[in-house]
Short mmCIF file of C-alpha atoms in Angstrom, two decimals:
data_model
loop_
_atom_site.label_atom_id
_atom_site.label_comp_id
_atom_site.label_asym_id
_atom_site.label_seq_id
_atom_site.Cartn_x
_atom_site.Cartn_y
_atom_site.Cartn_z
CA UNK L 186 14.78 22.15 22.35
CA UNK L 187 11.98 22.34 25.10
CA UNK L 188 11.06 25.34 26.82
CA UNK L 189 8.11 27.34 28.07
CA UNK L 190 6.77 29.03 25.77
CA UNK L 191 3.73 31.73 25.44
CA UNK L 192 1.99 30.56 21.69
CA UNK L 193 -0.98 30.10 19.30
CA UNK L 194 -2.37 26.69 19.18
CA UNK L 195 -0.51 25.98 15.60
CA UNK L 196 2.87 27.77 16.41
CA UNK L 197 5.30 29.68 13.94
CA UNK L 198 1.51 29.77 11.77
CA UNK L 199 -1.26 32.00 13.73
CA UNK L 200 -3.75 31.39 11.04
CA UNK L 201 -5.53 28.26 9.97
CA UNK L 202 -8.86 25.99 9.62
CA UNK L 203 -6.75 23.66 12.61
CA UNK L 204 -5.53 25.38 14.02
CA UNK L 205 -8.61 27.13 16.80
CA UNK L 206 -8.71 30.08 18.36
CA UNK L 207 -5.75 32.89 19.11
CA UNK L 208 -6.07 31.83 22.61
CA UNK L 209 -2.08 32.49 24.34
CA UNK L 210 -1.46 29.21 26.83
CA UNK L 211 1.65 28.99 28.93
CA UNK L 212 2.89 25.02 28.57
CA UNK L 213 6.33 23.38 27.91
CA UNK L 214 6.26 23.09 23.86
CA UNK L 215 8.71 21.26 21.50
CA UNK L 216 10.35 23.98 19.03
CA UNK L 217 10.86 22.26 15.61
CA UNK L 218 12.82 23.92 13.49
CA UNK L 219 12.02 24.55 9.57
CA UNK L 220 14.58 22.68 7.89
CA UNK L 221 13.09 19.73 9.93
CA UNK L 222 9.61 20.06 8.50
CA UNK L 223 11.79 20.31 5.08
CA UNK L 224 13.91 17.72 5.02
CA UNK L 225 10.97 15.23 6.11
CA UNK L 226 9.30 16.79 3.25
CA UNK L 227 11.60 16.27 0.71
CA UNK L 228 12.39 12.54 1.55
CA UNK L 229 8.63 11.68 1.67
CA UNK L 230 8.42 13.14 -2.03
CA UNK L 231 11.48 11.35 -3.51
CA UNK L 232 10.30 7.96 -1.98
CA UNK L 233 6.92 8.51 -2.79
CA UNK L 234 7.71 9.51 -6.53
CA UNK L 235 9.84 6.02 -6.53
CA UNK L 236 6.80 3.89 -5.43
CA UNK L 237 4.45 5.94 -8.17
CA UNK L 238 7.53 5.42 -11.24
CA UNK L 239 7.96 1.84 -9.79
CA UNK L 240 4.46 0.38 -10.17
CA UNK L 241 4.65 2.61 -13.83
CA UNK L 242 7.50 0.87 -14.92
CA UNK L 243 6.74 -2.94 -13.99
CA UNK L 244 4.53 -4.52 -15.62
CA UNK L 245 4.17 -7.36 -13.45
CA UNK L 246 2.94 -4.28 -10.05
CA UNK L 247 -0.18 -3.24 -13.10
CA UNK L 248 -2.85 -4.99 -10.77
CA UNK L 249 -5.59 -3.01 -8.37
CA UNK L 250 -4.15 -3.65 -5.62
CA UNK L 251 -0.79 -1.41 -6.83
CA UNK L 252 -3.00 1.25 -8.38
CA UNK L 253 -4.63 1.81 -5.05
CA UNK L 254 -1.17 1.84 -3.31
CA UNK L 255 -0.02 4.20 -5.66
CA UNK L 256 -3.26 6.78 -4.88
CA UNK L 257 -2.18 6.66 -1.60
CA UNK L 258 1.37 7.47 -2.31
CA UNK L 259 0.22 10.20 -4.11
CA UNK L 260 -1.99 11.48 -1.15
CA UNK L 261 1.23 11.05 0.74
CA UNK L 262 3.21 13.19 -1.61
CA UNK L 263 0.37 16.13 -1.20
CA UNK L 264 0.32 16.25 2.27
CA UNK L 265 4.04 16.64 2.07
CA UNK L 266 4.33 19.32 -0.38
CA UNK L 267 1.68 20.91 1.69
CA UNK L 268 3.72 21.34 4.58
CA UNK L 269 6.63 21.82 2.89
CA UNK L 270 5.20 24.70 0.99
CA UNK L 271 3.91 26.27 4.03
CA UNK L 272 7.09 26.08 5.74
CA UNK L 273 9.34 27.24 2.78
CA UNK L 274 6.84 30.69 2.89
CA UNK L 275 6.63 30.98 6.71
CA UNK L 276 10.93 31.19 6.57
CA UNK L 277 10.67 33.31 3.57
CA UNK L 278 8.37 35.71 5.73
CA UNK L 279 10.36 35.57 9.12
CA UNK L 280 13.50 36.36 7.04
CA UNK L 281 11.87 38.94 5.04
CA UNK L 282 12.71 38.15 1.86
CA UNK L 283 8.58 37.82 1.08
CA UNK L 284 7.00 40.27 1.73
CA UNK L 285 3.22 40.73 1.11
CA UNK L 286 0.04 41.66 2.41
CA UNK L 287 -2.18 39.37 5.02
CA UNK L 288 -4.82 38.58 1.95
CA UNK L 289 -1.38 36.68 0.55
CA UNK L 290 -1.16 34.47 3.32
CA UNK L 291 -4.40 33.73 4.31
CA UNK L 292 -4.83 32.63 0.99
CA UNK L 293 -1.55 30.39 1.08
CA UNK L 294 -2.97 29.03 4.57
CA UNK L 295 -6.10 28.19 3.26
CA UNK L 296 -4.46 26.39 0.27
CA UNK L 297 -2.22 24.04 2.27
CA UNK L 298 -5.04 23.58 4.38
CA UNK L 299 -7.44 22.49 1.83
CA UNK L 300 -4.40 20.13 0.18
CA UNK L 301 -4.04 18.39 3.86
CA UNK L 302 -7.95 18.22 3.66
CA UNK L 303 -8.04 16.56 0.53
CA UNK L 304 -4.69 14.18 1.52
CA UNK L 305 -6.70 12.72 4.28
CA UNK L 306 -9.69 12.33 2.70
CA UNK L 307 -7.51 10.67 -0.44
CA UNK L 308 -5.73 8.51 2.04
CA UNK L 309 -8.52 6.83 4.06
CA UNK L 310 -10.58 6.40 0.22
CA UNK L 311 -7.55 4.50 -1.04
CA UNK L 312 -7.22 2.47 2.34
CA UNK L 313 -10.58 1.25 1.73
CA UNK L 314 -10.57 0.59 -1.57
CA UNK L 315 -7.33 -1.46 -0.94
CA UNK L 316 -9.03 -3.21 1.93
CA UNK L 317 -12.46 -3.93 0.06
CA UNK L 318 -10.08 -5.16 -2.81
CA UNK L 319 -8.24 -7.60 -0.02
CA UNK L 320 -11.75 -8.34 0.60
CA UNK L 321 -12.78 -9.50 -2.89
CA UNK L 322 -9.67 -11.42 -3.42
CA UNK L 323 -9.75 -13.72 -0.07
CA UNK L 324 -13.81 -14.08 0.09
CA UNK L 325 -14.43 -14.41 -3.91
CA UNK L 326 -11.38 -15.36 -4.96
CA UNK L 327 -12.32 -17.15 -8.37
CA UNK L 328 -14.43 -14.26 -9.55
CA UNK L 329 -11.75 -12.07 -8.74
CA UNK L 330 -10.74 -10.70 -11.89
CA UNK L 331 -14.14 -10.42 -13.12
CA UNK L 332 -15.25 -8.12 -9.93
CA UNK L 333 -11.79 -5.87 -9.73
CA UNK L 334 -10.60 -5.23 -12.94
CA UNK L 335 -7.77 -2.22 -13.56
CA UNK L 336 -10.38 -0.23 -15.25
CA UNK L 337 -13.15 -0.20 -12.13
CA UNK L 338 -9.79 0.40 -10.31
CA UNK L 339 -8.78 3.21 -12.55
CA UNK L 340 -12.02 4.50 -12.23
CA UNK L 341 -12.31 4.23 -8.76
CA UNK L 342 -9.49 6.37 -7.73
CA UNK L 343 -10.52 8.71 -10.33
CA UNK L 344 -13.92 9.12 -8.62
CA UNK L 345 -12.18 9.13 -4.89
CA UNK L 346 -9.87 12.13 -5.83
CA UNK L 347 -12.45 14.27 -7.66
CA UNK L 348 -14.97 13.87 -4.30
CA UNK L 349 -11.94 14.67 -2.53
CA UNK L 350 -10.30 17.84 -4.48
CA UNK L 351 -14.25 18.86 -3.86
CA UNK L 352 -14.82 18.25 -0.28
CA UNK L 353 -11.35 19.86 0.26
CA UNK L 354 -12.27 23.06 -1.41
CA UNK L 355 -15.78 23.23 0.16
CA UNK L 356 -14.06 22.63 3.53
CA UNK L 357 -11.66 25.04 3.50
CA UNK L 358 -14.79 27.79 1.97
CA UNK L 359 -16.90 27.02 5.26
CA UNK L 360 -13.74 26.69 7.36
CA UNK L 361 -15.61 29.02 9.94
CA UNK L 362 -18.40 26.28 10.73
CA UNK L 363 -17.60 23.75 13.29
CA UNK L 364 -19.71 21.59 10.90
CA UNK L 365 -16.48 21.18 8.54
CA UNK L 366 -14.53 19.36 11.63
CA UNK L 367 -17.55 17.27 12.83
CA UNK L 368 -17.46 15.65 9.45
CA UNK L 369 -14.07 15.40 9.21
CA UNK L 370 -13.67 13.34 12.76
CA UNK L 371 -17.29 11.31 11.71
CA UNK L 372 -15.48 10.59 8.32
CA UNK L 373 -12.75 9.26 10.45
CA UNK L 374 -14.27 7.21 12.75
CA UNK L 375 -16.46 6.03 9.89
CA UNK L 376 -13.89 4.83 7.50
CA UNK L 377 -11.82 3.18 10.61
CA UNK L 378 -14.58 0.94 11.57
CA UNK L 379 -16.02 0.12 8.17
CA UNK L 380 -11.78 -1.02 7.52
CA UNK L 381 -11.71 -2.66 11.03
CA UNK L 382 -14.84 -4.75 10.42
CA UNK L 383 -13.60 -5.74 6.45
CA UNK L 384 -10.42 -7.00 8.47
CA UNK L 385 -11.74 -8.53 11.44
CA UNK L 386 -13.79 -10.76 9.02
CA UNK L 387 -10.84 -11.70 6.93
CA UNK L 388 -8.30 -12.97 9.66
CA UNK L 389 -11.86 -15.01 11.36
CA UNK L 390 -12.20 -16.76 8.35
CA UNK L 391 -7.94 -17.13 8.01
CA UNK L 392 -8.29 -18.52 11.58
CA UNK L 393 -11.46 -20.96 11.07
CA UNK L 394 -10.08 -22.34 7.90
CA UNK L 395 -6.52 -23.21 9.58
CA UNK L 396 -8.37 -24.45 12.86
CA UNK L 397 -10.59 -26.62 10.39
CA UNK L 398 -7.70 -28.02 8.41
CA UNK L 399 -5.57 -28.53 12.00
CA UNK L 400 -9.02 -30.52 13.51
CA UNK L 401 -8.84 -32.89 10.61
CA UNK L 402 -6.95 -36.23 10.53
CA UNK L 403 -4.00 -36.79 8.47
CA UNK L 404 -5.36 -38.96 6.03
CA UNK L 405 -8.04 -36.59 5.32
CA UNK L 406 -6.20 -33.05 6.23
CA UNK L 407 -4.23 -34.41 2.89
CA UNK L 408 -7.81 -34.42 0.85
CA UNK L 409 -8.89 -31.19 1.97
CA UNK L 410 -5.94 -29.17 1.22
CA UNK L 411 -5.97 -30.84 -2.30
CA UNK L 412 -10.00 -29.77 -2.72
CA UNK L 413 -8.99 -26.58 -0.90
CA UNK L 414 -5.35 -26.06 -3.49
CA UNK L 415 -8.35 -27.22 -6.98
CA UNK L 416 -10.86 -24.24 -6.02
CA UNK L 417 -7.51 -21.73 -4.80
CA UNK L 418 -4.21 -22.04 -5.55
CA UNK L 419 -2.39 -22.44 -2.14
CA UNK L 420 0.42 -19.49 -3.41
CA UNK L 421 -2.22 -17.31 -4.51
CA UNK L 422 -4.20 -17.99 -0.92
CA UNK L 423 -0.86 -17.12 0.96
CA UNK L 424 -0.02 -14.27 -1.65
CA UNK L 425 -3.72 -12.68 -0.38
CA UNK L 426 -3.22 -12.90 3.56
CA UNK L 427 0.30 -11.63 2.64
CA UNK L 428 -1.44 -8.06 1.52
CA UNK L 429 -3.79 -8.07 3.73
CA UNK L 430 -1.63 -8.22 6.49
CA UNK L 431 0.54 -5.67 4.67
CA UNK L 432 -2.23 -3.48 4.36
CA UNK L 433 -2.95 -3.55 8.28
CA UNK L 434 0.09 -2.75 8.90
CA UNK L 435 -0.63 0.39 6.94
CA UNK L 436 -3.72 1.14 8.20
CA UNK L 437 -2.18 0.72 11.79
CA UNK L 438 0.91 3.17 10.97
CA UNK L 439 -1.67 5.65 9.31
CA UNK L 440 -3.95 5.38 12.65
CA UNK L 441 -1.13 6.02 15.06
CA UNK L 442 0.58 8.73 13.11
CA UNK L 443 -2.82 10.64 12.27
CA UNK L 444 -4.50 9.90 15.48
CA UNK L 445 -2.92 13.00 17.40
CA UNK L 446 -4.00 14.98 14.52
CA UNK L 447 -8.18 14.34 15.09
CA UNK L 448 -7.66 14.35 19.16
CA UNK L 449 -6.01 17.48 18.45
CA UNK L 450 -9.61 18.28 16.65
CA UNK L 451 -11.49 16.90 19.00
CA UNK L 452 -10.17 19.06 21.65
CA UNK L 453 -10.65 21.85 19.25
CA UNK L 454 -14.48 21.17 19.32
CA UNK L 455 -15.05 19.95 22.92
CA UNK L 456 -12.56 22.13 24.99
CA UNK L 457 -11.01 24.57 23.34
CA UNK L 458 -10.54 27.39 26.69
CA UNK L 459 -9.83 24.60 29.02
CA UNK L 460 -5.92 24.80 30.16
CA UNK L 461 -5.00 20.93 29.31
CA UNK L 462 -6.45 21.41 26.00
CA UNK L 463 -4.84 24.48 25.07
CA UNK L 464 -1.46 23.27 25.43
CA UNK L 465 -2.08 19.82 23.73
CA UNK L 466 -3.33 21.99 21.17
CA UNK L 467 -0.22 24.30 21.02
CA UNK L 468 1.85 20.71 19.45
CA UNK L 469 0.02 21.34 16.22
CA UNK L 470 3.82 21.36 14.43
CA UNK L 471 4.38 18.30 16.25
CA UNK L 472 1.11 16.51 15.16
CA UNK L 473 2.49 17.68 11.53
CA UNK L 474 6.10 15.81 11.86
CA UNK L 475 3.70 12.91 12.53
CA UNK L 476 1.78 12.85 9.72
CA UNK L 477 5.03 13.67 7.31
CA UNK L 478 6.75 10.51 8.94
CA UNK L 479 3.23 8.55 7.88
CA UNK L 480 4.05 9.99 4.61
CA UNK L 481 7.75 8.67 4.74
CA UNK L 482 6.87 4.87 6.73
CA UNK L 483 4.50 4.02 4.05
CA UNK L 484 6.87 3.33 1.16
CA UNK L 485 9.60 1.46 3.18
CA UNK L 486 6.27 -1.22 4.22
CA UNK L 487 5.35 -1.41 0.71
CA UNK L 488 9.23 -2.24 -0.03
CA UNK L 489 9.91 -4.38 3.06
CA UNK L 490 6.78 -6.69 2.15
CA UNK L 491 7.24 -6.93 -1.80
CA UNK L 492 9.88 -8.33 -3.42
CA UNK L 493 8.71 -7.15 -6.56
CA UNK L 494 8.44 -3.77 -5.45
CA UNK L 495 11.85 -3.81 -3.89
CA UNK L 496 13.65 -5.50 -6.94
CA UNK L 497 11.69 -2.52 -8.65
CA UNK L 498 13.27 0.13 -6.69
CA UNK L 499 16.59 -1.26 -6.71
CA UNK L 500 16.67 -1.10 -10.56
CA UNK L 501 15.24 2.04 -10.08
CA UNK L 502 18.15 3.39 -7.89
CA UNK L 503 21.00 1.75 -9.49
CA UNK L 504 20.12 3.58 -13.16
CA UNK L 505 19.83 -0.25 -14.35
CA UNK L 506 23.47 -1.21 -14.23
CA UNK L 507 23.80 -4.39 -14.26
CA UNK L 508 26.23 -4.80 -11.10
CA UNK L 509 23.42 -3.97 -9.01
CA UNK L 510 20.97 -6.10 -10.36
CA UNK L 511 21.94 -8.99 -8.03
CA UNK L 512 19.61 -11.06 -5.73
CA UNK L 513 18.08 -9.35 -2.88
#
């Protein structure tokens, strides 16, 4: 329901590294109910946990590119059970049936804070690893598994989440500098443009090598795609675009539902008494949903673009009986 409402800038929560100042605003503000912020929760864990036991229990999904998918599934399920947790304590405090003292819930606060801290940060790491792994593949695609082996992969999400479980901690300590949120919007920014330039590059050269092959003629067109099929496999070439593509479409989803989030940061830094801002700023819950439904889009892309992942799931689902083992 909509109605005007008098609020703080994050809602049922008064408290918060997000959320700015105490500052009441008068604006129209979307109410979203609890079990709402649950339910999304618990769907983005289940599917999440499905994509994590799927690439565990197919052999065939043990390849860097998977690993990296399944980092960011897990940075999915954290930000989830972050906000599920906060709103499962927030009802248990407007009903009563919690009761403790404001040390209690600061300290809760600060904890789902820091896990939503260390989600993002774990999120745009594993986009970039998967994009710098799209990277390798396409531009040195014969030394391939030489340069991105599951070991550097293992160890490279190992490294991301122990930079991140710090940075989340030590943002959440100095939550009262404006310092924290400067590098989180810079971090951002940063990571966007280092992905959009790794992409840019890849669908150029997609684009020159098709316009190359379509400038040819016939006679030799048939030549160069058997030089071109010797040094790359053609199935292997079109397996490669296939995940980068797949991957922008992930990035894209992860821009557009966190994007809200950072202006809402922004405004935080740059106008935080100005009327407008205020009540953008008063949507924090909404900006939330957002990020939960990232949480929740994610794993139907990685299913709707691999058929080995979705074959995975539906053995998965059906408790491997074999009537549901048909073609998909």
């Amino acid at each position: 329901t909509v109605s005007p409402v008098c609020s703080h800038i994050k809602g049922q929560n008064n408290s918060g590294f997000f959320n700015g100042s105490r500052t009441v605003v008068l604006c129209e503000q979307v109410q979203i109910k609890a079990e709402v912020f649950l339910a999304l929760g618990i769907v983005s864990l289940l599917e999440n946990i499905l994509v994590v036991w799927a690439v565990a229990k197919n052999k065939n999904l043990h390849s860097p590119m998977y690993l990296f998918l399944c980092s960011l599934a897990v940075a999915d399920m954290l930000v989830s059970f972050s906000n599920s947790l906060e709103t499962v304590v927030i009802a248990l405090l407007h009903s009563r049936l919690l009761r403790v003292g404001d040390r209690f819930i600061q300290l809760i606060d600060n904890v789902c804070d820091s896990m939503i801290c260390i989600s993002l940060m774990a999120s745009m790491c594993s986009l970039l690893a998967i994009a710098v792994d799209r990277y390798v593949t396409i531009f040195y695609a014969l030394r391939y598994h030489s340069i991105v082996t599951v070991r550097r992969a293992l160890s490279a999400i190992a490294t991301i989440w122990l930079v991140c479980m710090v940075c989340g901690i030590v943002f959440i300590v100095h939550s009262e500098s404006k310092t924290v949120i400067v590098c989180l919007i810079a971090m951002f920014f940063v990571m966007l443009a280092l992905m959009a330039t790794l992409y840019i590059h890849m669908f150029l050269l997609a684009r020159l090598h098709m316009q190359r092959i379509a400038a040819l003629p016939p006679a030799i067109v048939g030549d160069n795609r058997a030089a071109a099929a010797n040094a790359v496999p053609a199935p292997r070439q079109r397996s490669c675009m296939k995940g980068a593509v797949t991957i922008t479409i992930l990035l894209g989803v992860f821009v557009c539902c966190w994007a809200p989030f950072f202006l809402h940061l922004i405004l935080l830094l740059a106008c935080p008494l100005h009327p407008p801002c205020k009540c953008y700023m008063s949507h924090f819950t909404t900006y939330l949903v957002l990020i939960m439904c990232n949480s929740i889009i994610d794993p139907v892309i990685y299913a709707f673009r691999s058929l080995e992942m979705r074959k995975t799931f539906k053995e998965i689902l059906c408790c491997f009986s074999p009537s549901c083992l048909a073609p998909l």
